[in-house]
XYZ file of C-alpha atoms in Angstrom:
366
model
C 4.813 19.840 35.980
C 1.587 21.372 34.438
C 0.471 20.618 30.619
C -2.639 21.158 28.163
C -4.016 18.618 25.195
C -7.008 18.592 23.574
C -8.470 14.887 23.364
C -7.472 13.897 19.549
C -3.834 14.400 20.487
C -3.552 12.258 23.759
C -5.898 9.265 22.583
C -4.386 8.102 19.797
C -0.602 7.897 20.489
C -2.618 6.560 24.207
C -3.858 4.147 23.020
C -0.914 2.512 20.943
C 0.481 3.226 24.629
C -1.402 1.780 26.837
C -1.404 -1.417 24.411
C 1.950 -2.455 25.700
C 1.394 -2.525 29.480
C -0.510 -6.082 30.764
C -3.277 -6.110 32.604
C -1.182 -8.590 35.178
C 1.370 -7.420 37.174
C 4.110 -8.024 39.010
C 5.208 -4.668 39.808
C 2.372 -1.964 40.445
C 4.446 0.664 38.031
C 4.304 -2.002 35.279
C 0.351 -1.708 35.006
C 1.294 2.887 34.936
C 2.357 4.527 31.879
C 5.106 7.437 31.979
C 4.551 11.156 31.065
C 7.387 13.192 30.145
C 6.713 16.704 29.459
C 9.258 19.152 28.386
C 8.188 22.528 26.984
C 6.992 21.927 24.151
C 6.784 17.775 23.397
C 4.623 15.300 25.884
C 6.261 11.212 25.516
C 4.584 8.062 27.172
C 5.645 4.977 27.117
C 4.381 1.820 28.520
C 6.186 -1.014 28.647
C 6.453 -5.172 29.798
C 10.131 -5.663 30.439
C 9.806 -7.116 26.497
C 8.510 -5.014 24.673
C 8.398 -0.880 25.292
C 6.722 1.456 23.196
C 7.095 5.281 23.821
C 4.500 8.015 21.924
C 5.879 11.166 21.877
C 3.298 14.470 21.204
C 3.899 17.907 20.614
C 3.248 20.840 23.349
C 2.357 24.231 23.930
C 3.742 26.439 27.077
C 3.780 23.153 29.126
C 6.028 23.108 32.565
C 8.393 20.633 32.574
C 7.912 16.936 35.060
C 7.471 13.468 35.001
C 5.697 10.840 36.518
C 4.100 7.663 36.331
C -0.350 7.237 36.004
C -2.233 4.325 35.732
C -2.266 3.652 32.082
C -6.416 1.630 31.502
C -7.344 4.381 33.732
C -6.133 7.365 32.271
C -6.655 5.802 28.934
C -10.717 5.063 30.154
C -11.078 8.644 31.601
C -9.877 10.256 27.962
C -12.176 7.968 26.036
C -15.090 9.584 28.019
C -14.235 13.009 27.961
C -16.366 14.501 24.529
C -15.351 14.840 20.816
C -12.372 17.752 20.915
C -12.124 18.873 24.272
C -9.711 20.587 25.729
C -7.474 18.268 28.937
C -5.706 20.260 31.712
C -3.396 17.475 33.271
C -1.468 19.687 36.684
C 0.642 17.054 39.136
C -0.547 18.329 43.009
C 1.223 16.417 45.292
C 1.483 12.969 44.789
C -2.007 13.461 42.328
C -2.043 13.954 39.159
C -5.153 16.586 38.349
C -7.501 15.483 35.503
C -9.980 18.566 34.229
C -12.262 19.171 31.239
C -14.914 21.590 30.821
C -17.123 20.681 34.075
C -15.270 17.364 34.413
C -12.703 16.496 37.326
C -10.706 13.858 38.430
C -7.212 13.126 40.166
C -5.359 9.759 39.683
C -3.362 8.066 42.204
C 1.274 8.495 41.301
C 3.813 6.660 40.981
C 7.801 8.267 41.096
C 9.266 8.668 37.583
C 12.195 6.740 39.217
C 10.506 3.615 39.636
C 9.970 3.241 36.300
C 12.241 1.052 34.151
C 13.528 0.797 30.266
C 14.368 -2.074 28.194
C 17.453 -2.383 28.274
C 19.439 -1.698 25.144
C 22.583 -2.481 23.145
C 24.530 -0.436 20.322
C 23.020 -0.462 17.152
C 24.148 -3.685 15.164
C 22.179 -2.761 11.929
C 19.219 0.042 11.150
C 17.545 0.530 7.803
C 14.155 1.731 6.705
C 11.516 0.416 5.454
C 8.129 1.756 3.701
C 5.673 1.019 6.713
C 3.206 -0.445 4.611
C 5.985 -3.322 2.935
C 6.368 -3.474 5.779
C 3.159 -4.740 7.510
C 2.786 -6.645 4.401
C 5.689 -8.203 5.516
C 4.205 -9.124 9.012
C 1.062 -9.887 8.146
C 2.200 -12.787 5.343
C 3.807 -15.029 7.919
C 2.291 -14.235 11.134
C -0.448 -16.938 11.484
C 2.116 -19.080 11.190
C 4.105 -18.191 14.637
C 3.569 -20.857 17.957
C 2.004 -19.965 20.864
C 3.705 -20.845 23.753
C 5.242 -23.716 22.518
C 8.005 -25.280 24.298
C 10.315 -24.163 21.319
C 10.511 -21.026 23.069
C 12.233 -19.932 20.061
C 9.241 -20.397 17.699
C 7.161 -18.118 19.574
C 8.402 -15.843 17.251
C 9.173 -14.316 13.970
C 12.578 -14.609 12.487
C 13.536 -11.265 10.685
C 16.584 -11.753 7.844
C 17.927 -8.749 6.619
C 20.540 -9.286 3.389
C 22.217 -6.952 0.938
C 18.927 -5.569 -0.264
C 15.864 -7.841 1.113
C 13.861 -8.200 3.722
C 12.466 -11.948 4.942
C 10.277 -12.553 7.785
C 9.742 -16.472 8.504
C 7.273 -17.909 10.958
C 6.812 -21.387 11.935
C 5.004 -23.390 15.107
C 6.265 -27.353 13.817
C 2.988 -28.165 11.719
C 3.675 -25.307 9.003
C 6.157 -22.407 7.986
C 5.178 -19.089 5.840
C 8.294 -17.199 4.484
C 7.639 -14.059 2.572
C 10.632 -11.351 1.572
C 10.890 -7.904 0.267
C 12.690 -5.878 -1.689
C 14.864 -3.319 0.044
C 17.803 -0.910 0.789
C 19.554 -2.453 3.266
C 23.473 -1.926 2.174
C 25.123 -4.455 4.577
C 26.841 -7.356 3.981
C 26.500 -10.589 4.891
C 22.780 -11.547 6.388
C 21.813 -10.581 10.027
C 19.044 -12.960 11.497
C 17.144 -12.281 14.335
C 13.638 -13.386 16.154
C 11.718 -11.105 17.469
C 8.947 -12.345 20.889
C 5.443 -12.954 20.173
C 4.122 -9.909 21.219
C 6.525 -7.461 19.768
C 5.338 -8.836 16.153
C 1.803 -8.667 17.013
C 3.031 -4.447 18.714
C 4.521 -3.732 15.596
C 1.931 -4.441 13.450
C -0.303 -2.568 15.040
C 2.004 0.283 15.294
C 2.949 0.183 11.508
C -0.885 0.639 10.559
C -0.760 3.548 12.343
C 2.452 5.183 10.332
C 2.368 6.816 6.684
C 5.879 6.932 5.303
C 9.202 5.363 6.065
C 9.709 3.327 9.533
C 13.934 3.818 10.792
C 14.774 -0.415 12.556
C 17.366 -0.433 14.278
C 18.935 -4.142 15.158
C 20.985 -4.223 17.882
C 21.946 -7.953 20.001
C 19.161 -8.272 22.116
C 16.803 -5.124 20.747
C 14.704 -3.921 17.700
C 13.938 -0.538 17.568
C 11.407 0.740 15.100
C 10.839 4.514 15.013
C 8.770 7.057 13.339
C 8.751 11.133 13.814
C 5.560 9.863 16.229
C 7.034 6.442 18.295
C 9.641 4.498 19.062
C 9.150 0.502 19.757
C 11.843 -1.435 21.056
C 10.972 -5.287 21.828
C 13.604 -8.164 23.191
C 14.957 -10.487 21.112
C 14.632 -14.354 21.243
C 17.870 -15.612 22.298
C 17.317 -19.409 20.265
C 18.664 -20.554 17.093
C 15.760 -20.896 14.695
C 14.985 -23.909 12.406
C 16.890 -24.395 9.168
C 13.718 -23.470 7.708
C 14.838 -23.464 3.951
C 15.117 -27.323 4.088
C 11.828 -28.092 5.474
C 10.316 -26.536 2.033
C 9.980 -29.079 -0.142
C 11.709 -29.372 -3.763
C 10.417 -32.390 -5.124
C 7.167 -32.174 -6.061
C 5.376 -32.892 -9.034
C 1.509 -32.998 -8.569
C 0.893 -29.285 -9.441
C -2.414 -27.882 -8.861
C -4.597 -24.563 -10.036
C -7.585 -23.882 -8.052
C -9.553 -20.907 -7.340
C -8.739 -19.432 -4.496
C -11.681 -18.144 -3.542
C -13.271 -21.314 -4.586
C -11.666 -23.546 -2.749
C -11.651 -21.354 0.033
C -15.357 -21.489 0.405
C -15.417 -25.037 0.019
C -12.832 -25.419 2.729
C -14.841 -23.208 5.016
C -18.056 -25.059 4.733
C -16.673 -28.969 4.934
C -14.669 -27.335 7.968
C -17.877 -27.231 10.323
C -18.187 -30.758 9.763
C -14.582 -31.804 10.534
C -13.176 -33.132 14.363
C -13.186 -29.772 16.494
C -10.306 -30.661 18.243
C -7.724 -32.076 15.654
C -9.468 -30.025 12.927
C -8.925 -33.217 9.984
C -10.150 -32.599 6.098
C -9.581 -35.269 4.173
C -8.315 -33.727 0.151
C -8.327 -36.842 -3.121
C -7.089 -35.006 -6.145
C -7.952 -36.410 -9.491
C -8.068 -34.840 -12.680
C -9.580 -32.126 -12.785
C -10.763 -32.274 -9.258
C -10.304 -31.972 -5.536
C -12.783 -33.662 -3.484
C -12.407 -32.260 0.586
C -14.012 -34.900 3.131
C -14.970 -34.124 6.761
C -15.957 -35.915 9.515
C -16.656 -36.005 13.325
C -16.956 -38.446 16.622
C -20.695 -37.335 16.594
C -20.572 -39.594 12.601
C -22.212 -36.315 10.989
C -19.775 -35.513 7.585
C -19.778 -33.626 4.635
C -18.113 -33.473 1.301
C -17.591 -31.296 -1.674
C -16.139 -31.406 -4.811
C -13.897 -28.111 -6.499
C -13.123 -27.789 -10.214
C -9.356 -27.523 -10.274
C -6.674 -27.340 -13.333
C -4.900 -31.037 -12.414
C -3.864 -33.751 -14.381
C -1.731 -35.903 -12.556
C -2.539 -38.985 -10.351
C -4.672 -39.880 -7.545
C -3.807 -39.299 -4.603
C -5.257 -38.821 -0.660
C -3.802 -36.276 1.524
C -5.146 -35.601 5.473
C -4.548 -31.702 6.112
C -5.589 -29.758 9.307
C -8.263 -27.794 7.420
C -7.540 -24.295 9.647
C -3.655 -24.177 8.477
C -5.200 -24.382 4.968
C -7.748 -21.838 5.591
C -4.687 -19.497 7.360
C -3.131 -18.828 4.254
C -6.001 -19.052 1.636
C -7.042 -16.459 4.208
C -3.537 -14.441 3.470
C -3.317 -14.936 0.087
C -4.686 -11.890 -2.340
C -3.774 -13.969 -5.116
C -7.003 -14.780 -7.618
C -5.589 -18.445 -7.810
C -3.546 -20.351 -5.678
C -0.759 -22.925 -6.604
C -1.525 -26.200 -4.318
C 2.587 -28.704 -5.060
C 3.247 -32.097 -3.576
C 4.302 -35.257 -4.125
C 2.912 -38.261 -2.193
C 0.477 -38.523 1.084
C 3.429 -38.308 3.723
C 5.326 -35.403 2.047
C 4.517 -31.379 2.910
C 2.312 -29.561 0.470
C 3.427 -26.320 -1.454
C 0.707 -23.469 -1.760
C 1.312 -20.413 -4.041
C 0.085 -17.276 -5.998
C 1.554 -18.268 -9.147
C 2.171 -14.624 -9.100
C 4.368 -13.920 -7.086
C 6.925 -15.646 -5.395
C 7.292 -14.207 -2.422
C 5.985 -15.603 -0.191
C 5.610 -20.010 0.222
C 3.560 -21.545 2.637
C 3.971 -25.319 3.607
C 1.319 -27.249 5.889
C 2.184 -30.527 7.066
C 0.094 -33.616 5.695
C -1.451 -35.411 8.816
C -2.460 -38.761 9.515
C -6.643 -39.789 9.921
């Protein structure tokens, strides 16, 4: 196996592929990246048995072969080689020689046959999406995914594909984010899958690099996103996602319109003195204003009044301030609409000019 490559052509896909590789591994080969060389292409694969990412780079005049080498060491070496330098790779026995200018190194290897691959079932649905639009769909909801929840199906995102639309939903049991967009999907009925948290994060990272369309294929146990340069495969979570439509409150009769940036900054200031563990904040609704107040066990307190459009009854609700901050940070509108019913019901947070995204925040007792 022998090939030469420009540093820039190698580094970008290598960084993407190495991102999938976990630092702590039970199998030594999982700390490695699989290099597969044909006469005209280098294919690099990283996996943690849940997510697999393949990056492809065109080559000229290469000698075919395959081997696995430590992912982090290879990436660190390539990162430190000067810009635009040519790097030569040659497999010599059980070592991979790397040369560039006056620099020479050898990396230990493990056989390619030991490298595991993610199982793929037959594809049940496939469609093409604009990569930037699909990334925006994931970004709109991914912040609400649970982390290490015993209800394992919450540690991920629901992707729902229907005729002419695709939807993403995430919840950690205390808040819910839902976003949808039109798409050129032709499947009849609705297909729902739960993508695990790491799969979502790697997909977001990959979509950030892509231009144009990305092909999404869904099987019984996997989701695969592919372009000319990359193929990402993630296992799916085997579980039943909550019936999210029932969580979205329909009886809200108190509607508040506020300047999003002004409300966000007021929340940021008030949150500084909230209880660090529970992050509780009181929100008092009254005609024309919202009053925010917080205190903590050190007897410190903060309050601020924000002018809003509201003409309903006075009402006080407690919220986890982080959940409100997350939603206002994800919305891009100038205005934000808050819809509530009473102190014990969830709040609906929306962009008044965009019906495609909906955010639900549960109240908390203070």
